[in-house]
PDB file of C-alpha atoms in Angstrom:
ATOM      1  CA  MET K 287       0.000   0.000   0.000  1.00  0.00           C
ATOM      2  CA  ASN K 288       1.264   3.511  -0.813  1.00  0.00           C
ATOM      3  CA  ASP K 289       0.101   5.021   2.448  1.00  0.00           C
ATOM      4  CA  LEU K 290       2.293   7.791   3.823  1.00  0.00           C
ATOM      5  CA  ASN K 291       2.231   8.155   7.567  1.00  0.00           C
ATOM      6  CA  GLN K 292       4.291  10.086  10.092  1.00  0.00           C
ATOM      7  CA  THR K 293       6.794  11.911   7.913  1.00  0.00           C
ATOM      8  CA  GLU K 294       8.514  15.099   9.005  1.00  0.00           C
ATOM      9  CA  VAL K 295       6.657  15.798  12.240  1.00  0.00           C
ATOM     10  CA  SER K 296       6.977  19.330  13.564  1.00  0.00           C
ATOM     11  CA  GLU K 297       6.584  20.425  17.190  1.00  0.00           C
ATOM     12  CA  ASP K 298       4.027  23.155  16.470  1.00  0.00           C
ATOM     13  CA  LYS K 299       0.627  22.662  14.934  1.00  0.00           C
ATOM     14  CA  GLU K 300       0.325  23.822  11.336  1.00  0.00           C
ATOM     15  CA  GLN K 301      -2.507  24.671   9.017  1.00  0.00           C
ATOM     16  CA  ILE K 302      -3.923  21.472   7.483  1.00  0.00           C
ATOM     17  CA  SER K 303      -3.231  21.087   3.763  1.00  0.00           C
ATOM     18  CA  ILE K 304      -5.660  19.155   1.580  1.00  0.00           C
ATOM     19  CA  PHE K 305      -4.336  17.956  -1.781  1.00  0.00           C
ATOM     20  CA  TYR K 306      -7.107  17.262  -4.281  1.00  0.00           C
ATOM     21  CA  ASP K 307      -7.561  16.509  -7.967  1.00  0.00           C
ATOM     22  CA  GLY K 308      -9.268  19.582  -9.391  1.00  0.00           C
ATOM     23  CA  SER K 309      -9.801  17.783 -12.713  1.00  0.00           C
ATOM     24  CA  CYS K 310     -11.986  15.095 -11.094  1.00  0.00           C
ATOM     25  CA  PRO K 311     -15.701  15.968 -10.945  1.00  0.00           C
ATOM     26  CA  LEU K 312     -16.204  13.697  -7.928  1.00  0.00           C
ATOM     27  CA  CYS K 313     -13.328  15.306  -6.053  1.00  0.00           C
ATOM     28  CA  VAL K 314     -14.453  18.825  -6.919  1.00  0.00           C
ATOM     29  CA  ARG K 315     -17.928  18.152  -5.506  1.00  0.00           C
ATOM     30  CA  GLU K 316     -16.542  16.679  -2.281  1.00  0.00           C
ATOM     31  CA  ILE K 317     -14.010  19.484  -1.861  1.00  0.00           C
ATOM     32  CA  GLY K 318     -16.683  22.095  -2.592  1.00  0.00           C
ATOM     33  CA  PHE K 319     -18.818  20.646   0.192  1.00  0.00           C
ATOM     34  CA  LEU K 320     -15.867  20.706   2.581  1.00  0.00           C
ATOM     35  CA  GLN K 321     -14.825  24.233   1.594  1.00  0.00           C
ATOM     36  CA  ARG K 322     -18.270  25.540   2.469  1.00  0.00           C
ATOM     37  CA  SER K 323     -17.963  23.856   5.878  1.00  0.00           C
ATOM     38  CA  PHE K 324     -14.587  25.216   7.011  1.00  0.00           C
ATOM     39  CA  LYS K 325     -13.302  28.676   7.739  1.00  0.00           C
ATOM     40  CA  GLU K 326     -10.899  29.632   4.971  1.00  0.00           C
ATOM     41  CA  GLU K 327      -7.948  30.125   7.319  1.00  0.00           C
ATOM     42  CA  THR K 328      -8.173  26.644   8.880  1.00  0.00           C
ATOM     43  CA  VAL K 329      -7.375  24.682   5.707  1.00  0.00           C
ATOM     44  CA  ASN K 330      -4.890  25.160   2.881  1.00  0.00           C
ATOM     45  CA  TRP K 331      -6.654  23.823  -0.253  1.00  0.00           C
ATOM     46  CA  GLN K 332      -4.182  22.569  -2.866  1.00  0.00           C
ATOM     47  CA  ASN K 333      -5.532  21.736  -6.328  1.00  0.00           C
ATOM     48  CA  ILE K 334      -2.862  19.368  -7.663  1.00  0.00           C
ATOM     49  CA  ALA K 335      -4.498  18.568 -11.013  1.00  0.00           C
ATOM     50  CA  SER K 336      -1.981  17.573 -13.646  1.00  0.00           C
ATOM     51  CA  VAL K 337      -0.629  20.115 -16.039  1.00  0.00           C
ATOM     52  CA  ASP K 338       0.453  19.315 -19.587  1.00  0.00           C
ATOM     53  CA  ASP K 339       4.148  19.324 -18.676  1.00  0.00           C
ATOM     54  CA  ALA K 340       5.445  15.723 -18.808  1.00  0.00           C
ATOM     55  CA  ASP K 341       7.781  16.378 -15.855  1.00  0.00           C
ATOM     56  CA  ALA K 342       4.944  17.745 -13.707  1.00  0.00           C
ATOM     57  CA  ALA K 343       3.780  14.259 -12.658  1.00  0.00           C
ATOM     58  CA  HIS K 344       7.082  13.667 -10.874  1.00  0.00           C
ATOM     59  CA  GLN K 345       7.312  17.098  -9.245  1.00  0.00           C
ATOM     60  CA  GLU K 346       6.535  17.353  -5.555  1.00  0.00           C
ATOM     61  CA  VAL K 347       3.327  19.121  -4.551  1.00  0.00           C
ATOM     62  CA  ALA K 348       4.578  18.981  -0.957  1.00  0.00           C
ATOM     63  CA  PRO K 349       7.736  17.626   0.644  1.00  0.00           C
ATOM     64  CA  GLY K 350       7.596  13.847   0.263  1.00  0.00           C
ATOM     65  CA  LEU K 351       4.515  13.851  -1.980  1.00  0.00           C
ATOM     66  CA  SER K 352       4.783  13.684  -5.771  1.00  0.00           C
ATOM     67  CA  ARG K 353       1.957  14.945  -7.968  1.00  0.00           C
ATOM     68  CA  GLN K 354       1.686  11.448  -9.453  1.00  0.00           C
ATOM     69  CA  LEU K 355       1.074   9.824  -6.056  1.00  0.00           C
ATOM     70  CA  ALA K 356      -1.230  12.637  -4.936  1.00  0.00           C
ATOM     71  CA  MET K 357      -3.369  12.199  -8.052  1.00  0.00           C
ATOM     72  CA  LYS K 358      -3.815   8.485  -7.346  1.00  0.00           C
ATOM     73  CA  ARG K 359      -4.921   8.763  -3.714  1.00  0.00           C
ATOM     74  CA  PHE K 360      -6.361  11.440  -1.417  1.00  0.00           C
ATOM     75  CA  HIS K 361      -3.694  13.047   0.798  1.00  0.00           C
ATOM     76  CA  ILE K 362      -3.541  15.667   3.507  1.00  0.00           C
ATOM     77  CA  ARG K 363      -0.764  17.104   5.613  1.00  0.00           C
ATOM     78  CA  ASN K 364      -2.215  17.206   9.124  1.00  0.00           C
ATOM     79  CA  GLU K 365      -1.643  19.844  11.796  1.00  0.00           C
ATOM     80  CA  TRP K 366       1.545  18.079  12.991  1.00  0.00           C
ATOM     81  CA  GLY K 367       3.060  18.068   9.491  1.00  0.00           C
ATOM     82  CA  GLU K 368       2.422  14.369   8.841  1.00  0.00           C
ATOM     83  CA  LEU K 369       1.302  13.175   5.408  1.00  0.00           C
ATOM     84  CA  VAL K 370      -1.809  11.014   5.722  1.00  0.00           C
ATOM     85  CA  SER K 371      -3.670   9.349   2.858  1.00  0.00           C
ATOM     86  CA  GLY K 372      -6.802   7.352   2.159  1.00  0.00           C
ATOM     87  CA  ALA K 373      -9.363   6.755   4.863  1.00  0.00           C
ATOM     88  CA  GLY K 374      -7.055   8.213   7.511  1.00  0.00           C
ATOM     89  CA  ALA K 375      -7.011  11.500   5.600  1.00  0.00           C
ATOM     90  CA  PHE K 376     -10.790  11.589   5.291  1.00  0.00           C
ATOM     91  CA  VAL K 377     -11.287  10.807   8.983  1.00  0.00           C
ATOM     92  CA  THR K 378      -8.797  13.527   9.952  1.00  0.00           C
ATOM     93  CA  ILE K 379     -10.752  16.082   7.906  1.00  0.00           C
ATOM     94  CA  TRP K 380     -14.116  14.840   9.161  1.00  0.00           C
ATOM     95  CA  LYS K 381     -12.936  15.328  12.766  1.00  0.00           C
ATOM     96  CA  LEU K 382     -12.730  19.047  12.039  1.00  0.00           C
ATOM     97  CA  HIS K 383     -16.141  19.185  10.390  1.00  0.00           C
ATOM     98  CA  PRO K 384     -18.899  20.701  12.539  1.00  0.00           C
ATOM     99  CA  ARG K 385     -21.341  17.868  11.744  1.00  0.00           C
ATOM    100  CA  PHE K 386     -19.015  14.865  11.327  1.00  0.00           C
ATOM    101  CA  GLY K 387     -16.591  15.348  14.218  1.00  0.00           C
ATOM    102  CA  ARG K 388     -18.199  12.950  16.680  1.00  0.00           C
ATOM    103  CA  ILE K 389     -18.641  10.111  14.204  1.00  0.00           C
ATOM    104  CA  ALA K 390     -15.098  10.637  12.889  1.00  0.00           C
ATOM    105  CA  ASN K 391     -13.730  10.199  16.408  1.00  0.00           C
ATOM    106  CA  LEU K 392     -15.511   6.834  16.583  1.00  0.00           C
ATOM    107  CA  LEU K 393     -14.156   5.803  13.173  1.00  0.00           C
ATOM    108  CA  ASP K 394     -10.562   6.704  14.018  1.00  0.00           C
ATOM    109  CA  ARG K 395      -9.584   3.374  15.541  1.00  0.00           C
ATOM    110  CA  GLN K 396      -8.583  -0.065  14.391  1.00  0.00           C
ATOM    111  CA  PRO K 397      -9.989  -2.233  12.878  1.00  0.00           C
ATOM    112  CA  ILE K 398     -12.573   0.303  11.678  1.00  0.00           C
ATOM    113  CA  LEU K 399      -9.987   2.536   9.997  1.00  0.00           C
ATOM    114  CA  TRP K 400      -8.453  -0.483   8.272  1.00  0.00           C
ATOM    115  CA  CYS K 401     -11.892  -1.503   6.916  1.00  0.00           C
ATOM    116  CA  LEU K 402     -12.566   2.042   5.710  1.00  0.00           C
ATOM    117  CA  ASP K 403      -9.207   2.081   3.939  1.00  0.00           C
ATOM    118  CA  MET K 404     -10.007  -1.210   2.211  1.00  0.00           C
ATOM    119  CA  MET K 405     -13.324   0.265   1.033  1.00  0.00           C
ATOM    120  CA  TYR K 406     -11.494   3.382  -0.192  1.00  0.00           C
ATOM    121  CA  ASN K 407      -9.030   1.173  -2.092  1.00  0.00           C
ATOM    122  CA  GLY K 408     -12.024  -0.540  -3.740  1.00  0.00           C
ATOM    123  CA  PHE K 409     -13.444   2.856  -4.669  1.00  0.00           C
ATOM    124  CA  LEU K 410     -10.121   3.794  -6.287  1.00  0.00           C
ATOM    125  CA  ILE K 411     -10.485   0.814  -8.633  1.00  0.00           C
ATOM    126  CA  ILE K 412     -13.852   2.022  -9.937  1.00  0.00           C
ATOM    127  CA  ARG K 413     -13.038   5.740  -9.687  1.00  0.00           C
ATOM    128  CA  PRO K 414     -12.110   6.158 -13.391  1.00  0.00           C
ATOM    129  CA  ALA K 415     -15.473   4.748 -14.489  1.00  0.00           C
ATOM    130  CA  LEU K 416     -17.321   6.958 -11.990  1.00  0.00           C
ATOM    131  CA  GLN K 417     -15.367  10.011 -13.183  1.00  0.00           C
ATOM    132  CA  LYS K 418     -16.323   9.256 -16.774  1.00  0.00           C
ATOM    133  CA  LEU K 419     -19.980   8.894 -15.777  1.00  0.00           C
ATOM    134  CA  ALA K 420     -19.899  12.129 -13.786  1.00  0.00           C
ATOM    135  CA  ARG K 421     -18.276  14.062 -16.642  1.00  0.00           C
ATOM    136  CA  LYS K 422     -20.927  12.783 -19.040  1.00  0.00           C
ATOM    137  CA  ARG K 423     -23.734  13.676 -16.625  1.00  0.00           C
ATOM    138  CA  PHE K 424     -22.370  17.176 -15.981  1.00  0.00           C
ATOM    139  CA  SER K 425     -21.898  17.838 -19.716  1.00  0.00           C
ATOM    140  CA  GLU K 426     -25.495  16.744 -20.397  1.00  0.00           C
ATOM    141  CA  LYS K 427     -26.772  19.148 -17.717  1.00  0.00           C
ATOM    142  CA  SER K 428     -24.803  22.078 -19.113  1.00  0.00           C
ATOM    143  CA  GLY K 429     -25.561  21.256 -22.746  1.00  0.00           C
TER     144      GLY K 429
END
């Protein structure tokens, strides 16, 4: 598994950074929902959608996180400077959400977190098909 945990931990709490694929209609909807829920200063939103430059995929969007890896799996840098991905990243964000905080605290334990990560990994397999469906649906609505 390509999960990044506990890298470069700082002593002081930092602003949380959320790395998302701005070219994915599913991601954009989820991030839009989250952006409306958080105060702007509490989260650093990083759209890491690929650019046409062939070298861009291998560039780092954050220390220890390449654009290529960030595009494949949801990542955040938490308030202690740790990179977290997958279900752990979602649960970390949900803990800060005014409506999801309590449930996220219940989900943030093993084996629940492991099960959530397995479900997220399953979602990643079907994600391309869901993206294609979403793009088609959104183009039909706007057309």
